[in-house]
Amino acid sequence: MFDNDDKPWLEGLNPEQLRAVSSDARSLLVVAGAGTGKTKTLAARVARLIDDGVPPGRILLLTFTRRAAREMIRRAERMVAAGGTAIWGGTFHAVGHRLIRSFASRASTLGDFTIMDQADSADLIGLVRSELRLESTARRMPQKATLTSIYSAAVNAAEPLEELVPRRFPWCEADVASMSEIFRGYVARKRRHNLLDYDDLLLYWRALLDGHSGDAMRDMFDHILVDEYQDTNALQADILLGMRSSTDRLMVVGDDAQSIYSFRSADVRNILDFPDQHPGCEIVTLESNYRSVQPILDCSNGVIAQAKERHTKELRAVRSGTTRPSLLTCMDEAEQSQEVCRLVLEHLESGVALHDQAVLFRTGHHSALLEVELSRRNIPFVKFGGLRFVEAAHVKDVVCMLRILENPHDELAWFRTLQLLEGVGAASARRLMSELGVRVMGEPGPDDDPLGRFIAGEVKVPKQAMAEVGTLRLAFAECRRAADVASQLEGLTGFYEGPLERLYDSPLARRRDLEELAGLAAGYESRSSFLVDMVTDPPAATGELAGPPLLDEDYLILSTIHSAKGAEWDVVHLIHAADGMIPSDMATGDAQEIEEELRLLYVALTRARDYLYVYFPLRYHHRRMGLDDSHSYAQLSRFFAAPVLESFERRWTTAARLPEPDTVAGATASVDAFLSSLWP
DNA sequence: TAGTCCGAGTTTTTT
DNA sequence: ACTCGGACTA
C-alpha cells in the first residue's frame, strides 16, 4: 500500500506509531511510555506533513528544551527534503518570546523589552523588598530566591497566594501579606522598565491571543505538536487552547508516569484531561519499548507499580537481553565514587564509549565527590543540570555589560556593572545611574544616551574608582565600534580582569568560563540574539573540558535526573539510592510529593539500554573530607521494596559487608537525626 | 558610604 | 555550607 522508497519516514514504524504519524484527527493524544519511540514518531510525523505539502513554516513544534526541538527537526529533515521556511521549534518560552517580539512591538504596546532570567527576577524582588523596608517588622522575610519561586508558582498555577503558600510553602505562611505587597511592587517595576520575566513570556502570549493579534497568531500554523505534555502547566494548556483555529491539527505526546516538574506547576491533569478539553480527540498508546532489555523493564515496571495514581501501562521489551540490573551496596560515598569509576572504565574497555554511559543523581551537588574522583583519574566528563553556567556570578557580570550595550536603560544591568568598580557600592551606583539618565524607557529624558555620557566621562566618580572607570569607559567605547559580539566580549573581559581578581576566588576557573562564553558568542551574528538565547536557551552543560578543541574527545555524562529526561544511554549508573536522597528529604512532605519522587526514580531507571547499576552508600560522613570519622548509617531508598529488589542482582563491596545487619536496620532514626540537624 | 565581621536562618529539581 | 542583613569601622 505504501512505497517505502518514496516515503522514508515510514521506515520501521510499528502499527501504533504509524497511526500516530498518519492520523488526521483534529486533536491527537499519544500516550508514549519510556523508550517507545516517541521522538522517532514525532520526527516522522513532521516529515510526513512536509511530504504532504505543509509548508515547514506553518508547523509549530513545542518541546521541553531547545535541544529536543533541534534533534527532532534534524531527524525530520533527514527523512524529507525540507525547503523553504524553517519549522517553528522550541520551548513554550522561546516561541512565546518570538511571537511577542513580532506582535507586541508591531502593536507598540510593549516596545523594546529585555528578558530577565530567574536570578534577575530575584534581584529585582530583593530590590523591591529592601525599598519597602519590610525587614524592620518583627519577622524576617524569606530569601529573595524563595520569594521568586512563590511568585512564579502562583502565576503558573493561577493560584492565589492565600491558597498556594500554606500548601506548598508552609514555612512562609505568616508572610503572605508582605509578599503581596512586594509582588505588586515587582510587577509595577517590571512594567515601568519594560522588563519581562520567564512567566511574562507565557502571560503576554496568552494575553495577545485574547486581543487583536489573536486571529493573526492563530492563522500562522496548520499543525501544532507538543512534546512532554505531562510536564506542561495550566497556563501552557490555556495557551494551546487559545492557539487553536478552526482548521488546525494539534498533537500532544506524553507519559503521565514521567511527570516530574510539579515544582514548576506542571500538572498531570493536563494530559489526563486532554480528551475532555479537546472533544473528538484520538488516542494512541505506545507500549513497545525499543530501548531497554527486559530485566531493566521488569525493575522499572516494579517501581512504577507502587504509584497510586496512574494510567496502567506495562512496557514490553522489543530487544533481547538477559543481564539483570545491579544494586551495589558500598561502604560510603567515597567507595561509591571508586566503584562508579571502576565500572565506567570496565565498560569503556569492553567497547562502550564514555558518552554512551551516564551517571544520574537527584540533585546537582550529589555528584561533587564523584567529580573530584573523575578529575583525579583524568576521566573527562560533562555535567548537565545543577548550577547553570550562565547563573555563575562572573558570567552574569560580563553578560550584564553586554546588556547595557544592547539597552542603555537596563537598570539591573547598570546596577550590577557599576558595583563591579572598586569603591562603588549600591549607593554610588544609584547616584551614578540617575546622573547618567538611566530611566524608564519610552519616557522623554534630558539625554537619550546614558552610555554615551558614561563613555564621555560626564559623571563624578569616587576617587578610588577612577582607574577602573577609565578602563571600563575605553572598553565600552571600543565595543561601540566593534561589529560583532565576540570582539565586544573580548574588550569587556579585558576590563573585567581587575574586578574578577578582586571580587572572587579561583579566578582561573572563572577565566576559563569566560573563554567558554566567548566561544559561544562567536557563533552569533547579532548581540541581541546572543543575549536572548542566553536567557531562553542557555547552554545546558558545564564541564571540566578545557575548551572547544577537547569537545571531540570522548567524555562521560553526569546529569541530574531532571536533565536526563528524554535521553538514553547504554550504561546508566544511578548514585545515592538512599532514603533522604531519593526521595529527597526536601520532598517528603505529602503523598503527592513522594509520588513524584517515585516517578523521578522511574525516569532514571528507564534511561538505561543494556546495563543499569544502582549504588547505595551505607554511611554518610557528617563533614565531608573532615578529619574526624563521625558518620551515620543510611537506609536504602523506600522505593526499593521487596518485589523490586527481586529484579536486582545484589552485590556488596567487601568493606560494606562489615557492619552487622541490625546496625543497618536501625539506621533510619540516625539518618533522620543527622538530616534534621542540618536545618534545625 | 564601602567593605568587613557576625549571627541567624536556610528546602531540590528548570524555563 | 551557604546567603542575607545589620552593626561597625575606616
XYZ file of C-alpha atoms (C1' of nucleotides) in Angstrom:
705
model
C 0.000 0.000 0.000
C 2.882 2.403 0.679
C 6.073 2.645 -1.234
C 8.792 2.997 1.352
C 11.286 4.371 -1.135
C 9.069 7.344 -1.677
C 8.270 7.724 1.960
C 11.359 7.109 4.037
C 9.583 8.369 7.149
C 7.504 5.171 7.112
C 10.504 3.022 7.698
C 10.472 0.866 10.794
C 7.284 2.247 12.320
C 5.122 -0.179 14.287
C 1.340 -0.090 13.761
C 0.666 2.271 16.687
C 3.436 4.643 15.691
C 2.140 4.584 12.133
C -1.303 5.526 13.390
C 0.152 8.479 15.272
C 2.180 9.558 12.251
C -0.605 9.355 9.703
C -3.622 10.380 11.789
C -5.552 13.367 10.524
C -7.597 13.795 13.659
C -8.047 17.396 14.709
C -6.764 16.501 18.177
C -4.444 13.620 18.840
C -3.131 12.385 22.168
C -0.211 9.990 22.098
C 0.492 8.305 25.415
C 4.056 7.162 24.955
C 5.770 5.096 27.613
C 9.508 5.461 28.178
C 11.601 4.326 25.240
C 8.643 3.647 22.945
C 9.962 5.701 20.045
C 8.329 9.000 20.868
C 10.998 11.151 19.248
C 11.018 8.962 16.173
C 7.233 9.199 15.919
C 7.214 12.979 16.254
C 10.011 13.373 13.719
C 8.299 11.006 11.294
C 5.057 12.923 11.631
C 6.790 16.200 10.868
C 8.429 14.578 7.844
C 5.086 13.214 6.701
C 3.442 16.621 6.990
C 6.144 18.267 4.919
C 5.919 15.459 2.406
C 2.179 16.092 2.202
C 2.892 19.665 1.220
C 2.501 21.516 4.501
C 4.950 24.438 4.404
C 7.505 23.909 7.227
C 6.908 27.455 8.440
C 3.331 26.516 9.280
C 4.373 23.744 11.665
C 4.910 24.581 15.331
C 6.844 22.091 17.444
C 6.827 22.788 21.172
C 9.372 20.875 23.202
C 10.771 20.953 26.688
C 14.223 22.063 25.686
C 15.526 23.549 22.503
C 17.937 20.650 22.286
C 14.948 18.320 21.866
C 13.439 20.531 19.158
C 16.684 20.662 17.208
C 17.084 16.898 17.410
C 13.593 16.264 16.104
C 13.857 18.774 13.296
C 17.203 17.305 12.290
C 15.725 13.839 12.126
C 12.692 15.004 10.180
C 14.848 16.820 7.664
C 16.889 13.687 7.098
C 13.716 11.886 6.054
C 12.441 14.501 3.669
C 13.917 17.412 1.768
C 12.520 20.360 3.673
C 12.775 23.503 1.644
C 11.559 26.980 2.339
C 10.891 28.450 5.729
C 12.119 26.592 8.758
C 9.850 24.841 11.210
C 8.956 26.841 14.309
C 10.518 24.825 17.101
C 11.500 25.393 20.694
C 10.230 25.720 24.217
C 6.986 27.464 25.099
C 9.097 30.289 26.484
C 11.312 30.710 23.427
C 8.395 30.546 20.999
C 6.402 32.909 23.206
C 9.279 35.343 23.067
C 9.458 35.197 19.290
C 5.739 35.772 18.919
C 5.659 38.596 21.428
C 8.576 40.292 19.686
C 6.828 40.301 16.363
C 3.300 41.035 17.525
C 3.732 43.226 20.560
C 6.398 45.501 19.105
C 4.390 45.842 15.942
C 1.450 46.989 18.016
C 3.914 49.111 20.037
C 2.217 48.108 23.248
C 5.458 46.851 24.687
C 8.158 48.431 22.620
C 11.616 47.065 23.090
C 11.832 44.859 26.148
C 14.543 42.989 27.985
C 14.058 39.456 29.292
C 15.167 38.633 32.809
C 16.287 35.233 33.928
C 15.348 33.873 37.311
C 18.324 35.432 39.064
C 17.423 38.835 37.610
C 13.873 38.428 38.857
C 15.206 37.523 42.268
C 17.462 40.590 42.301
C 14.573 42.841 41.359
C 12.351 41.270 44.001
C 15.156 41.764 46.512
C 15.435 45.393 45.466
C 11.718 45.975 45.906
C 11.769 44.202 49.245
C 14.551 46.377 50.600
C 12.890 49.550 49.321
C 9.663 48.636 51.049
C 11.634 48.317 54.285
C 9.682 45.336 55.459
C 12.643 43.959 57.391
C 12.001 46.274 60.312
C 8.928 44.282 61.179
C 9.484 41.503 63.674
C 9.748 38.683 61.181
C 12.400 38.295 58.587
C 11.185 37.723 55.039
C 12.015 34.555 53.107
C 15.042 34.724 50.838
C 14.595 36.541 47.567
C 15.042 33.284 45.647
C 12.233 31.716 47.669
C 10.019 34.733 47.021
C 10.719 34.366 43.320
C 9.691 30.700 43.359
C 6.496 31.578 45.181
C 5.678 34.342 42.719
C 6.275 32.055 39.769
C 4.331 29.173 41.262
C 1.316 31.423 41.810
C 1.438 32.710 38.235
C 1.893 29.349 36.552
C -0.727 27.537 38.547
C -3.073 30.561 38.545
C -3.499 30.063 42.260
C -3.973 32.870 44.813
C -1.212 33.255 47.394
C -3.549 32.520 50.290
C -4.089 29.007 48.978
C -0.726 28.349 47.430
C 1.598 29.379 50.233
C 0.128 27.239 53.028
C 0.101 24.225 50.751
C 3.480 24.461 49.055
C 5.485 26.872 51.210
C 4.016 26.329 54.681
C 7.019 27.859 56.465
C 6.251 31.216 54.794
C 2.603 31.298 55.724
C 2.979 34.257 58.057
C 4.452 36.411 55.289
C 1.627 36.330 52.769
C 0.569 39.931 53.375
C 4.010 41.473 52.907
C 4.589 39.141 49.993
C 1.608 40.526 48.113
C 2.973 43.987 48.657
C 6.379 43.006 47.315
C 4.870 41.278 44.294
C 2.740 44.311 43.478
C 5.862 46.440 43.585
C 7.765 43.932 41.487
C 5.126 43.877 38.775
C 4.960 47.672 38.659
C 8.739 47.918 38.455
C 8.868 45.405 35.610
C 6.270 47.333 33.680
C 7.988 50.678 34.139
C 11.294 49.367 32.848
C 9.941 47.142 30.092
C 11.287 44.009 31.669
C 9.695 40.621 31.095
C 10.431 37.606 33.261
C 10.017 33.980 32.181
C 6.407 33.875 33.289
C 5.605 37.042 31.351
C 6.646 35.302 28.148
C 3.705 32.959 28.682
C 1.348 35.569 30.144
C 1.835 38.031 27.282
C 1.478 35.264 24.733
C -1.858 34.330 26.227
C -2.926 37.963 26.507
C -2.072 38.611 22.856
C -4.175 35.616 21.878
C -7.151 37.243 23.577
C -6.546 40.587 21.848
C -6.448 41.991 18.318
C -3.442 39.903 17.333
C -5.152 36.671 18.299
C -6.560 35.786 14.901
C -3.353 36.612 13.076
C -1.410 34.438 15.501
C -3.853 31.550 15.223
C -3.631 31.843 11.453
C 0.116 31.221 11.433
C 0.077 27.475 11.944
C -1.647 24.471 10.406
C -0.071 21.985 12.792
C 0.955 22.196 16.416
C 2.899 19.351 18.013
C 3.729 19.282 21.706
C 6.280 17.019 23.321
C 6.471 16.126 27.063
C 2.884 17.192 27.523
C 2.759 15.699 31.037
C 5.074 18.482 32.173
C 3.082 21.443 30.940
C 1.150 23.634 33.355
C -2.290 25.224 33.396
C -1.050 28.378 31.698
C 0.518 26.429 28.855
C -2.608 24.323 28.356
C -4.541 27.577 28.153
C -2.204 28.933 25.507
C -2.666 25.805 23.417
C -6.420 26.180 23.593
C -6.049 29.816 22.578
C -3.827 28.928 19.629
C -6.411 26.655 18.061
C -8.105 27.758 14.879
C -10.990 26.010 13.185
C -8.773 24.166 10.738
C -5.569 23.302 12.541
C -4.367 19.967 13.916
C -2.944 19.506 17.394
C -0.908 16.542 18.570
C 0.381 16.161 22.118
C 2.728 13.435 23.310
C 3.490 12.492 26.864
C 3.608 9.933 29.635
C 1.908 10.568 32.945
C 4.364 8.183 34.618
C 7.168 10.585 33.776
C 5.662 13.767 35.156
C 8.453 15.289 37.267
C 8.014 19.047 37.095
C 5.227 19.825 39.533
C 7.577 22.285 41.244
C 7.202 24.325 38.072
C 3.455 23.939 38.419
C 3.298 21.211 35.786
C 0.035 19.401 36.203
C -0.548 15.781 35.172
C -4.202 16.723 34.826
C -3.261 18.397 31.536
C -2.584 15.072 29.877
C -5.356 13.260 31.729
C -7.934 15.923 30.845
C -6.787 16.467 27.269
C -9.561 14.303 25.776
C -12.194 16.380 27.604
C -10.655 19.706 26.647
C -10.366 18.690 23.009
C -13.528 16.780 22.106
C -13.292 14.111 19.432
C -9.684 13.526 20.289
C -7.993 10.378 19.020
C -5.817 8.467 21.489
C -2.846 6.290 20.599
C -0.864 4.378 23.217
C 2.698 3.243 22.627
C 3.868 0.395 24.835
C 6.571 -1.426 22.884
C 9.885 -0.415 24.346
C 12.793 -0.259 21.918
C 15.309 0.965 24.418
C 15.899 -1.360 27.337
C 16.371 -5.062 27.841
C 13.544 -6.856 29.653
C 15.263 -7.206 33.067
C 15.611 -3.410 33.240
C 11.944 -3.009 32.302
C 10.907 -5.573 34.926
C 12.580 -3.488 37.548
C 11.186 -0.165 36.197
C 7.687 -1.628 35.930
C 8.009 -2.834 39.509
C 8.965 0.638 40.683
C 6.128 2.459 38.934
C 3.634 -0.196 40.048
C 3.952 1.356 43.505
C 2.362 4.588 42.238
C -1.164 5.137 43.487
C -2.488 7.142 40.563
C -1.504 6.166 37.062
C -2.502 5.061 33.623
C -1.675 1.390 33.736
C 0.925 0.682 31.117
C 3.259 -2.259 31.060
C 6.357 -1.726 28.973
C 7.372 -4.695 26.834
C 10.917 -5.083 25.564
C 11.490 -5.482 21.872
C 15.226 -6.032 22.259
C 16.517 -9.237 23.717
C 18.933 -9.364 26.611
C 19.050 -11.012 29.994
C 21.506 -9.021 32.087
C 19.806 -8.043 35.317
C 20.338 -4.627 36.856
C 22.771 -4.474 39.790
C 22.193 -2.962 43.178
C 25.583 -2.308 44.669
C 25.886 -1.542 48.370
C 29.016 0.442 49.176
C 30.644 1.408 52.401
C 30.323 5.154 51.892
C 30.245 7.891 49.307
C 33.963 7.663 48.639
C 33.691 3.998 47.844
C 30.671 4.702 45.682
C 32.789 7.090 43.585
C 35.531 4.473 43.314
C 33.073 1.839 42.175
C 31.478 4.121 39.587
C 34.893 4.893 38.113
C 35.855 1.235 38.113
C 32.680 0.126 36.307
C 32.761 3.035 33.874
C 36.297 2.089 32.856
C 35.390 -1.586 32.687
C 32.626 -0.830 30.194
C 34.896 1.515 28.300
C 37.376 -1.303 27.873
C 34.700 -3.622 26.598
C 33.812 -1.071 23.943
C 31.169 1.265 25.408
C 32.325 4.834 24.810
C 32.197 7.238 27.741
C 29.449 9.329 26.146
C 27.285 6.209 25.927
C 27.384 5.996 29.709
C 25.758 8.329 32.216
C 25.823 8.859 35.943
C 22.471 10.108 37.242
C 21.589 11.699 40.594
C 18.772 13.567 42.307
C 20.359 16.964 42.967
C 23.226 18.890 41.446
C 25.609 18.591 44.372
C 25.226 14.811 44.660
C 27.974 14.448 42.111
C 30.529 16.640 43.905
C 32.690 13.878 45.312
C 32.490 11.865 42.123
C 33.608 14.893 40.112
C 36.717 15.138 42.253
C 37.464 11.473 41.711
C 36.895 11.704 37.954
C 39.238 14.672 37.699
C 41.844 12.850 39.748
C 41.725 9.943 37.332
C 41.620 12.178 34.254
C 38.259 10.861 33.128
C 36.669 13.709 31.137
C 33.033 14.458 31.835
C 30.278 16.935 31.087
C 27.608 17.736 33.613
C 24.004 18.557 32.840
C 21.819 20.267 35.393
C 22.747 21.717 38.727
C 24.006 25.264 38.853
C 23.985 26.745 35.424
C 26.948 28.251 33.734
C 25.054 31.453 32.883
C 23.996 31.840 36.500
C 27.529 31.966 37.814
C 28.265 35.450 39.150
C 31.200 36.150 36.874
C 29.344 35.106 33.732
C 26.399 37.266 34.741
C 28.713 40.231 35.286
C 30.021 40.094 31.743
C 26.603 39.426 30.233
C 25.252 42.486 32.071
C 27.824 44.688 30.382
C 26.656 43.383 27.022
C 23.108 44.137 28.078
C 23.994 47.775 28.653
C 25.287 47.991 25.105
C 22.045 46.462 23.884
C 19.760 48.573 26.038
C 21.429 51.554 27.756
C 18.415 51.919 30.033
C 18.687 48.433 31.518
C 18.564 49.350 35.170
C 19.526 45.930 36.527
C 22.493 45.633 34.214
C 23.860 49.073 35.140
C 23.332 48.440 38.820
C 25.360 45.265 38.658
C 28.064 46.600 36.380
C 28.706 49.798 38.344
C 29.155 47.846 41.554
C 31.996 45.924 39.947
C 34.053 49.108 40.183
C 36.340 49.401 43.145
C 34.919 51.849 45.655
C 31.426 51.807 44.170
C 28.640 50.187 46.159
C 24.877 50.243 45.981
C 24.583 53.915 46.983
C 27.089 55.267 44.454
C 25.656 53.025 41.776
C 22.207 54.521 42.320
C 23.567 58.061 42.194
C 25.563 57.382 39.035
C 22.549 55.864 37.330
C 20.462 58.922 37.959
C 23.265 61.228 36.798
C 23.641 59.188 33.636
C 19.943 59.390 32.979
C 19.228 55.678 33.103
C 15.490 55.840 33.208
C 12.174 54.371 32.369
C 12.083 53.533 28.714
C 9.772 55.435 26.455
C 9.621 58.449 28.735
C 11.404 61.532 27.477
C 14.617 62.366 29.269
C 17.296 65.050 29.116
C 19.559 62.828 27.084
C 18.827 59.576 25.388
C 22.339 58.249 25.593
C 23.394 57.273 29.117
C 26.130 55.060 27.764
C 27.493 57.907 25.671
C 27.582 60.108 28.757
C 29.369 57.417 30.671
C 31.958 56.988 27.922
C 32.416 60.746 27.706
C 33.101 60.777 31.422
C 30.302 63.188 32.270
C 29.781 61.832 35.776
C 31.602 62.246 39.048
C 33.020 59.007 40.347
C 34.643 58.265 43.706
C 38.428 58.787 43.634
C 39.057 55.129 44.354
C 37.109 54.138 41.272
C 38.864 56.476 38.826
C 41.261 53.915 37.365
C 38.704 51.192 36.771
C 36.133 53.620 35.428
C 38.712 54.715 32.885
C 39.263 51.173 31.679
C 35.551 50.499 31.512
C 34.942 53.688 29.504
C 37.557 52.653 26.985
C 36.152 49.133 26.787
C 32.624 50.417 26.173
C 33.878 52.880 23.572
C 35.653 50.099 21.729
C 32.545 47.936 21.929
C 30.525 50.614 20.203
C 32.916 50.475 17.302
C 33.235 46.700 17.195
C 30.873 44.920 14.850
C 30.415 41.519 16.438
C 29.579 40.198 19.898
C 32.723 38.137 20.149
C 35.081 41.097 19.898
C 32.873 43.156 22.198
C 33.133 40.392 24.752
C 36.869 40.368 24.343
C 37.121 44.061 25.119
C 34.875 43.801 28.165
C 36.749 40.808 29.538
C 39.865 42.938 29.355
C 38.318 45.470 31.742
C 36.894 42.661 33.867
C 40.303 41.252 34.821
C 40.597 43.667 37.744
C 37.173 43.132 39.333
C 37.480 39.374 38.764
C 40.694 39.131 40.738
C 39.456 41.444 43.454
C 35.940 40.083 43.974
C 36.161 36.342 43.553
C 38.340 33.433 44.450
C 39.571 30.796 41.974
C 39.971 33.297 39.120
C 41.472 30.587 36.948
C 38.317 28.534 36.647
C 36.279 31.685 36.168
C 38.524 32.922 33.390
C 38.014 29.559 31.685
C 34.267 30.039 31.900
C 34.582 33.431 30.259
C 36.584 31.885 27.450
C 33.773 29.384 27.037
C 31.308 32.264 26.895
C 33.408 33.926 24.195
C 33.377 30.661 22.274
C 29.591 30.575 22.458
C 29.297 34.186 21.342
C 31.466 33.517 18.310
C 28.598 31.517 16.845
C 26.247 34.501 16.798
C 25.667 37.133 14.184
C 23.987 39.654 16.415
C 24.389 40.639 20.030
C 20.671 40.688 20.637
C 20.123 37.099 19.530
C 23.051 36.016 21.676
C 21.568 37.728 24.721
C 18.117 36.310 24.082
C 19.490 32.799 23.763
C 21.475 33.159 26.963
C 18.149 33.613 28.731
C 15.669 31.440 26.864
C 18.032 28.682 25.743
C 21.127 28.694 27.935
C 23.801 26.044 27.471
C 22.673 23.019 29.464
C 26.035 21.556 30.276
C 29.014 22.593 32.292
C 32.117 20.542 32.050
C 35.647 20.013 33.032
C 36.568 20.479 29.413
C 39.348 22.948 28.993
C 37.978 24.331 25.757
C 36.372 23.664 22.382
C 39.231 21.555 20.960
C 38.562 18.928 23.581
C 34.929 18.610 22.617
C 35.771 15.972 20.030
C 37.125 13.812 22.756
C 35.039 11.190 24.479
C 33.501 12.223 27.788
C 31.283 10.715 30.457
C 27.826 12.199 31.037
C 26.842 13.387 34.505
C 23.280 14.572 34.867
C 20.526 15.339 37.305
C 17.578 13.060 36.703
C 15.525 16.069 35.637
C 18.014 16.970 32.930
C 18.202 13.347 31.783
C 14.609 13.403 30.641
C 14.194 12.053 27.139
C 17.787 10.818 26.915
C 19.121 7.245 26.847
C 22.491 5.577 27.378
C 23.891 2.056 27.010
C 25.054 2.068 30.609
C 23.391 4.040 33.397
C 24.818 4.468 36.889
C 22.330 5.808 39.430
C 24.088 7.002 42.576
C 22.814 7.823 46.077
C 19.878 5.418 46.185
C 19.468 6.193 49.886
C 16.358 7.427 51.618
C 16.701 11.169 52.046
C 18.491 11.399 48.710
C 15.763 9.740 46.662
C 13.183 10.558 47.784
C 14.866 13.812 48.634
C 14.158 14.673 52.245
C 13.062 18.079 50.940
C 10.190 16.380 49.157
C 8.658 14.026 51.655
C 6.069 16.484 52.932
C 2.975 14.946 51.431
C 1.960 11.862 49.480
C 1.920 13.708 46.162
C 5.476 14.872 46.567
C 6.658 11.399 47.429
C 4.820 10.029 44.437
C 6.663 12.466 42.197
C 9.967 11.283 43.645
C 8.906 7.765 42.714
C 8.285 8.849 39.129
C 11.671 10.523 39.201
C 13.274 7.216 40.085
C 11.284 5.611 37.275
C 12.615 8.157 34.803
C 16.170 7.444 35.961
C 15.862 3.662 35.610
C 14.231 3.783 32.192
C 17.154 5.726 30.679
C 19.271 2.545 30.533
C 19.571 0.411 27.431
C 21.811 -2.526 28.375
C 23.262 -2.103 31.829
C 21.859 -0.488 34.919
C 23.788 -0.001 38.155
C 22.243 1.405 41.294
C 24.623 2.449 44.070
C 23.725 2.650 47.720
C 26.314 4.094 50.132
C 25.813 2.770 53.646
C 27.454 5.558 55.578
C 27.301 9.298 55.159
C 30.068 11.308 56.730
C 28.949 14.381 58.557
C 31.816 16.512 57.474
C 32.981 15.773 54.004
C 36.708 15.208 53.887
C 36.825 16.239 57.501
C 39.426 14.921 59.851
C 37.098 13.058 62.142
C 35.226 9.929 61.192
C 31.779 10.800 62.513
C 29.076 9.367 60.336
C 25.626 7.870 60.354
C 24.072 4.945 58.581
C 21.680 5.424 55.703
C 18.758 3.305 54.702
C 18.084 2.068 51.210
C 15.511 4.191 49.397
C 11.992 3.224 50.439
C 11.126 2.729 46.754
C 13.198 -0.452 46.600
C 10.567 -2.593 48.231
C 10.812 -6.383 48.278
C 9.305 -7.116 44.824
C 11.567 -4.516 43.208
C 14.631 -5.888 44.974
C 13.991 -9.261 43.397
C 14.656 -7.834 39.958
C 18.158 -6.801 41.031
C 21.384 -8.681 41.259
C 22.552 -7.608 44.728
C 26.198 -7.063 45.485
C 28.169 -5.688 48.402
C 31.676 -4.375 48.352
C 33.974 -6.098 50.789
C 34.014 -3.089 53.054
C 30.245 -2.759 53.042
C 29.796 -6.310 54.319
C 31.362 -5.428 57.619
C 28.552 -3.746 59.564
C 26.156 -6.009 61.415
C 22.764 -6.273 59.727
C 20.905 -4.999 62.789
C 23.003 -1.821 62.810
C 21.803 -1.103 59.308
C 18.214 -1.967 60.049
C 18.013 0.553 62.848
C 19.614 3.325 60.853
C 16.617 5.396 59.824
C 16.403 7.199 63.099
C 20.029 8.198 62.982
C 19.824 9.391 59.374
C 16.782 11.435 60.196
C 18.517 12.884 63.198
C 21.522 13.796 61.099
C 19.475 15.345 58.327
C 17.259 17.355 60.594
C 20.312 18.595 62.431
C 21.287 20.387 59.228
C 18.254 22.656 59.319
C 17.080 22.887 62.878
C 29.465 55.143 52.138
C 32.363 50.847 51.154
C 33.869 46.900 52.979
C 34.068 43.569 56.871
C 32.559 40.742 60.556
C 28.941 38.333 62.959
C 24.774 35.824 63.755
C 20.583 33.916 62.241
C 18.047 31.256 59.099
C 18.137 28.050 55.354
C 14.304 23.452 51.070
C 15.899 20.019 45.463
C 14.702 19.715 40.602
C 14.466 24.270 35.404
C 12.276 27.624 31.548
C 27.779 25.211 53.936
C 25.552 28.695 52.246
C 23.042 33.595 51.997
C 21.470 37.724 53.891
C 21.099 41.741 56.629
C 22.676 44.626 60.467
C 26.281 46.704 63.070
C 30.542 48.545 62.976
C 34.943 50.648 61.305
C 37.781 53.412 58.303
